[in-house]
Short mmCIF file of C-alpha atoms in Angstrom, two decimals:
data_model
loop_
_atom_site.label_atom_id
_atom_site.label_comp_id
_atom_site.label_asym_id
_atom_site.label_seq_id
_atom_site.Cartn_x
_atom_site.Cartn_y
_atom_site.Cartn_z
CA MET A 1235 -3.87 -29.23 -19.30
CA TYR A 1236 -3.98 -25.55 -18.38
CA GLU A 1237 -1.01 -23.59 -19.81
CA LEU A 1238 0.05 -20.37 -18.10
CA ASN A 1239 1.28 -17.68 -20.47
CA ILE A 1240 2.60 -14.48 -18.92
CA PRO A 1241 4.93 -12.42 -21.12
CA GLY A 1242 8.42 -12.18 -19.63
CA TYR A 1243 7.69 -14.72 -16.88
CA ASP A 1244 9.21 -18.18 -17.15
CA ILE A 1245 7.15 -20.14 -14.64
CA LYS A 1246 8.93 -23.38 -15.54
CA LYS A 1247 12.27 -21.87 -14.50
CA VAL A 1248 10.75 -20.55 -11.28
CA GLN A 1249 9.18 -23.92 -10.50
CA GLN A 1250 12.45 -25.76 -11.16
CA SER A 1251 14.30 -23.40 -8.81
CA ILE A 1252 11.75 -23.87 -6.04
CA PHE A 1253 11.82 -27.63 -6.60
CA THR A 1254 15.62 -27.49 -6.02
CA ILE A 1255 14.99 -25.96 -2.58
CA ALA A 1256 12.44 -28.63 -1.70
CA VAL A 1257 14.85 -31.39 -2.68
CA GLU A 1258 17.41 -29.95 -0.25
CA ILE A 1259 14.82 -29.95 2.54
CA ASP A 1260 13.93 -33.56 1.73
CA ARG A 1261 17.61 -34.55 1.71
CA ILE A 1262 18.27 -33.09 5.13
CA CYS A 1263 15.08 -34.53 6.62
CA ARG A 1264 15.74 -38.04 5.33
CA LYS A 1265 19.32 -37.98 6.55
CA HIS A 1266 18.30 -36.89 10.05
CA GLN A 1267 14.95 -38.72 10.25
CA ILE A 1268 12.94 -35.52 10.53
CA LYS A 1269 9.28 -35.85 9.61
CA TYR A 1270 7.72 -33.37 7.18
CA SER A 1271 4.84 -33.25 4.73
CA LEU A 1272 4.04 -31.30 1.61
CA GLU A 1273 1.11 -29.02 2.37
CA GLY A 1274 -1.69 -27.15 0.64
CA GLY A 1275 -1.25 -26.64 -3.09
CA SER A 1276 2.01 -28.59 -3.07
CA MET A 1277 0.25 -31.71 -1.75
CA LEU A 1278 -2.57 -31.11 -4.23
CA GLY A 1279 -0.05 -30.88 -7.06
CA ALA A 1280 1.59 -34.14 -6.02
CA TYR A 1281 -1.81 -35.87 -5.91
CA LYS A 1282 -3.37 -34.48 -9.11
CA TYR A 1283 -0.39 -33.74 -11.36
CA HIS A 1284 2.64 -35.48 -9.80
CA SER A 1285 4.15 -32.02 -10.14
CA PHE A 1286 3.26 -28.39 -9.49
CA VAL A 1287 -0.27 -27.23 -9.98
CA PRO A 1288 0.36 -25.70 -13.45
CA TRP A 1289 -0.12 -22.08 -12.38
CA ASP A 1290 1.52 -22.44 -8.96
CA ASP A 1291 4.96 -21.00 -8.26
CA ASP A 1292 5.51 -21.88 -4.62
CA MET A 1293 5.90 -24.92 -2.38
CA ASP A 1294 4.79 -25.33 1.23
CA ILE A 1295 6.04 -27.81 3.80
CA VAL A 1296 4.77 -28.48 7.33
CA MET A 1297 6.46 -30.09 10.33
CA LEU A 1298 5.29 -30.78 13.84
CA ARG A 1299 7.00 -28.34 16.17
CA HIS A 1300 9.65 -30.73 17.54
CA ASP A 1301 10.65 -31.73 13.98
CA TYR A 1302 10.65 -28.07 12.93
CA ASP A 1303 13.00 -27.20 15.80
CA ARG A 1304 15.29 -30.10 14.93
CA PHE A 1305 15.35 -29.09 11.27
CA ILE A 1306 16.43 -25.54 12.08
CA GLU A 1307 19.15 -26.81 14.41
CA VAL A 1308 20.45 -29.39 11.93
CA CYS A 1309 20.59 -26.79 9.15
CA LYS A 1310 23.30 -24.93 11.06
CA SER A 1311 25.77 -27.62 10.05
CA GLU A 1312 24.00 -29.55 7.27
CA LEU A 1313 22.63 -26.90 4.91
CA ASP A 1314 24.52 -26.11 1.70
CA LYS A 1315 25.00 -22.44 2.56
CA GLU A 1316 26.51 -21.52 -0.80
CA ARG A 1317 23.21 -22.33 -2.47
CA PHE A 1318 20.62 -21.77 0.26
CA TYR A 1319 19.79 -19.41 3.11
CA LEU A 1320 17.62 -20.31 6.10
CA GLN A 1321 15.53 -17.30 7.03
CA ASN A 1322 13.40 -16.58 10.08
CA TYR A 1323 13.33 -13.83 12.70
CA TYR A 1324 16.35 -15.36 14.41
CA THR A 1325 18.55 -15.11 11.33
CA ARG A 1326 17.24 -11.72 10.08
CA LYS A 1327 16.05 -9.05 12.51
CA GLU A 1328 13.58 -7.51 10.07
CA TYR A 1329 12.04 -10.80 8.96
CA PRO A 1330 8.34 -10.27 9.76
CA LEU A 1331 6.82 -13.77 9.72
CA THR A 1332 6.36 -16.53 12.29
CA TRP A 1333 7.60 -19.41 10.15
CA THR A 1334 10.80 -20.20 8.25
CA LYS A 1335 11.66 -19.75 4.59
CA LEU A 1336 14.48 -21.67 2.95
CA CYS A 1337 15.68 -19.30 0.25
CA LEU A 1338 17.65 -19.86 -2.93
CA ASN A 1339 20.73 -17.69 -3.23
CA LYS A 1340 21.37 -15.78 -6.48
CA THR A 1341 17.65 -15.16 -7.01
CA LYS A 1342 15.56 -12.12 -6.18
CA ILE A 1343 11.82 -11.43 -6.20
CA ILE A 1344 11.30 -7.78 -7.12
CA GLY A 1345 8.60 -5.87 -5.25
CA GLY A 1346 6.08 -7.29 -2.84
CA ASP A 1347 4.91 -6.32 0.64
CA TYR A 1348 8.33 -6.80 2.26
CA ALA A 1349 10.51 -5.23 -0.46
CA ASN A 1350 11.90 -2.53 1.84
CA LEU A 1351 12.87 -4.87 4.68
CA ASP A 1352 16.43 -6.00 5.28
CA MET A 1353 15.90 -9.69 4.53
CA HIS A 1354 16.64 -12.28 1.88
CA HIS A 1355 14.37 -11.65 -1.11
CA GLY A 1356 15.12 -14.77 -3.13
CA LEU A 1357 12.82 -17.58 -4.21
CA PHE A 1358 11.85 -19.76 -1.27
CA VAL A 1359 9.97 -22.71 0.16
CA ASP A 1360 7.84 -21.95 3.23
CA ILE A 1361 8.30 -24.27 6.21
CA PHE A 1362 5.45 -24.02 8.72
CA PRO A 1363 5.54 -25.40 12.28
CA ILE A 1364 2.45 -27.28 13.43
CA ASP A 1365 1.47 -26.90 17.09
CA ASN A 1366 -0.90 -28.71 19.43
CA VAL A 1367 -4.30 -27.10 19.91
CA TYR A 1368 -7.56 -27.64 21.75
CA PRO A 1369 -10.32 -26.63 19.29
CA ASP A 1370 -12.60 -25.18 21.98
CA LYS A 1371 -9.79 -22.96 23.32
CA MET A 1372 -7.95 -22.23 20.10
CA ASN A 1373 -9.35 -18.72 19.58
CA ILE A 1374 -7.44 -17.48 22.63
CA GLN A 1375 -4.21 -18.94 21.29
CA LYS A 1376 -4.80 -17.46 17.82
CA SER A 1377 -5.58 -14.04 19.33
CA LEU A 1378 -2.34 -13.99 21.30
CA VAL A 1379 -0.36 -14.93 18.19
CA GLY A 1380 -2.29 -12.31 16.21
CA VAL A 1381 -1.41 -9.53 18.64
CA THR A 1382 2.32 -10.28 18.46
CA LYS A 1383 2.15 -10.62 14.66
CA SER A 1384 0.44 -7.22 14.35
CA ALA A 1385 2.91 -5.66 16.80
CA ARG A 1386 5.78 -6.99 14.69
CA PHE A 1387 4.22 -5.51 11.54
CA ILE A 1388 3.66 -2.14 13.24
CA LYS A 1389 7.24 -2.05 14.48
CA LEU A 1390 8.53 -2.81 10.97
CA GLY A 1391 6.30 -0.17 9.38
CA LEU A 1392 4.16 -2.72 7.52
CA MET A 1393 0.84 -1.64 9.08
CA LYS A 1394 -0.74 0.97 11.32
CA ALA A 1395 -2.64 0.33 14.53
CA LYS A 1396 -6.39 0.83 14.13
CA GLY A 1397 -9.42 0.59 16.41
CA LYS A 1398 -9.57 -0.88 19.90
CA LYS A 1399 -7.39 -3.84 18.99
CA GLY A 1400 -4.83 -1.40 17.64
CA VAL A 1401 -4.30 0.12 21.08
CA VAL A 1402 -3.03 -3.20 22.45
CA GLN A 1403 -1.07 -3.93 19.28
CA LYS A 1404 0.61 -0.52 19.45
CA MET A 1405 1.54 -1.00 23.10
CA VAL A 1406 3.09 -4.40 22.39
CA SER A 1407 4.96 -2.95 19.40
CA LEU A 1408 6.84 -0.64 21.78
CA LEU A 1409 8.59 -3.67 23.29
CA PRO A 1410 11.94 -4.87 21.90
CA MET A 1411 11.50 -7.10 18.87
CA SER A 1412 13.20 -10.00 20.66
CA LEU A 1413 10.53 -9.84 23.39
CA ILE A 1414 7.70 -9.65 20.85
CA ASN A 1415 9.07 -12.75 19.15
CA TYR A 1416 9.43 -14.53 22.49
CA MET A 1417 5.82 -13.78 23.41
CA GLY A 1418 4.61 -15.04 20.04
CA GLU A 1419 6.61 -18.24 20.41
CA LYS A 1420 5.14 -18.86 23.84
CA ALA A 1421 1.62 -18.44 22.47
CA MET A 1422 2.22 -20.81 19.56
CA ARG A 1423 3.82 -23.47 21.77
CA MET A 1424 1.51 -23.14 24.78
CA ASN A 1425 -0.08 -26.61 24.35
CA ASN A 1426 2.90 -28.56 23.07
CA GLY A 1427 3.61 -30.28 26.38
CA LYS A 1428 0.05 -31.60 26.56
CA LYS A 1429 -1.69 -34.58 24.97
CA SER A 1430 -3.84 -32.81 22.42
CA GLU A 1431 -5.55 -34.89 19.72
CA TYR A 1432 -5.46 -31.97 17.29
CA ALA A 1433 -2.80 -29.83 15.65
CA TYR A 1434 -2.94 -26.63 13.66
CA GLU A 1435 -0.83 -24.08 11.82
CA VAL A 1436 -1.10 -21.55 14.65
CA CYS A 1437 1.77 -19.53 13.18
CA ASN A 1438 -0.38 -18.70 10.15
CA PRO A 1439 -4.06 -19.21 11.07
CA ASN A 1440 -6.71 -19.36 8.37
CA THR A 1441 -10.33 -18.99 9.45
CA LYS A 1442 -11.42 -21.32 6.63
CA PHE A 1443 -9.41 -24.26 8.00
CA GLU A 1444 -10.28 -26.38 11.00
CA PRO A 1445 -7.71 -28.14 13.22
CA LEU A 1446 -6.81 -31.62 12.00
CA PRO A 1447 -6.11 -34.80 13.97
CA ARG A 1448 -2.48 -34.84 15.07
CA CYS A 1449 -2.01 -38.19 13.32
CA TYR A 1450 -2.38 -36.38 9.98
CA PHE A 1451 1.08 -34.93 10.60
CA GLU A 1452 2.60 -37.99 12.25
CA GLU A 1453 1.57 -40.74 9.84
CA LEU A 1454 3.23 -40.27 6.46
CA THR A 1455 3.44 -41.82 3.02
CA GLU A 1456 5.11 -40.71 -0.22
CA LEU A 1457 3.88 -39.21 -3.48
CA GLU A 1458 5.76 -38.38 -6.64
CA PHE A 1459 6.43 -34.73 -7.39
CA CYS A 1460 8.52 -33.84 -10.47
CA LYS A 1461 9.90 -37.39 -10.55
CA HIS A 1462 11.06 -37.10 -6.93
CA MET A 1463 9.39 -38.79 -3.98
CA PHE A 1464 8.29 -36.45 -1.19
CA PHE A 1465 6.56 -37.23 2.07
CA VAL A 1466 2.89 -36.35 2.51
CA SER A 1467 0.31 -37.16 5.14
CA ALA A 1468 -0.87 -40.77 4.95
CA HIS A 1469 -4.33 -39.19 5.20
CA TYR A 1470 -3.70 -36.93 2.21
CA LEU A 1471 -7.14 -37.42 0.64
CA GLU A 1472 -8.94 -36.38 3.83
CA TYR A 1473 -6.40 -33.58 4.31
CA LEU A 1474 -6.90 -32.23 0.79
CA GLN A 1475 -10.68 -32.48 0.95
CA SER A 1476 -10.66 -30.49 4.19
CA ARG A 1477 -8.69 -27.75 2.41
CA PHE A 1478 -10.10 -27.76 -1.13
CA GLY A 1479 -13.42 -29.61 -1.03
CA ASP A 1480 -14.18 -31.44 -4.29
CA LEU A 1481 -10.75 -32.23 -5.75
CA THR A 1482 -12.13 -32.70 -9.28
CA ILE A 1483 -13.16 -29.04 -9.58
CA GLU A 1484 -10.63 -26.57 -10.96
CA PRO A 1485 -10.64 -22.96 -9.67
CA PRO A 1486 -11.89 -20.17 -11.94
CA GLU A 1487 -9.38 -19.09 -14.58
CA ALA A 1488 -9.00 -15.70 -12.88
CA GLU A 1489 -7.52 -17.49 -9.84
CA ARG A 1490 -4.97 -19.48 -11.85
CA TYR A 1491 -2.10 -17.12 -11.36
CA PRO A 1492 1.33 -17.33 -9.70
CA THR A 1493 1.67 -15.92 -6.19
CA HIS A 1494 5.17 -14.46 -6.43
CA GLY A 1495 4.40 -11.92 -9.12
CA THR A 1496 6.20 -11.57 -12.41
CA ASN A 1497 9.52 -9.93 -11.54
CA ILE A 1498 12.15 -12.47 -10.55
CA VAL A 1499 15.86 -12.02 -11.22
CA PHE A 1500 18.31 -14.93 -11.51
CA TYR A 1501 22.00 -14.17 -10.94
CA ASN A 1502 24.91 -16.23 -12.28
#
């Protein structure tokens, strides 16, 4: 078993804190019959280790858009707000991303790309909405989302407009943030009223990943993760192979490193 050893960084404590957030998400979803699935490295960890990938210090969850919307609405009354904070661009004006983070209060990640923004900087679990797509038309949808994402970053001082694309991005960035967010939402949701066979993480597109059959997000089973049962796609082997290829191969040692960095503060 690979053991991560970074001086001054207690990855076990970080993992346990993130696991606490995921358990709260699972609790709310089970109570309100909201479908979700572990995603990416979190699903891989559940499959290979029944826990975190040893060097991983984050968890990702996906929900089809209608479940994602329900989850956010239910959290208004159901979430334990003394311990957790639901963060997206509706709850924090300077939040720059197109998905939701459920954050753990009394923790703080020091540094990072968003350190100067007025947002919650605690440990978190990412919750990504999954939207309907048509693979042959998806590039248009991704481009529209990309323009609004770049405009948001320009407006928040996280990037500068460059090249021909930058002209459009800069123009969109002059709009009120609420309108930029509205345009991005429309682009992400543009096919959700249609009978598409495929779904995709349009909010956070990755050119390496292809759209997956919608049933991958609708048909669920359970896997053990840190002695707790979480939902995953019933097609988790196919899902994982589409993301990681040969599941028996470990990444190079240079890539076995936590994503949050090494400066995390826990408050009593």
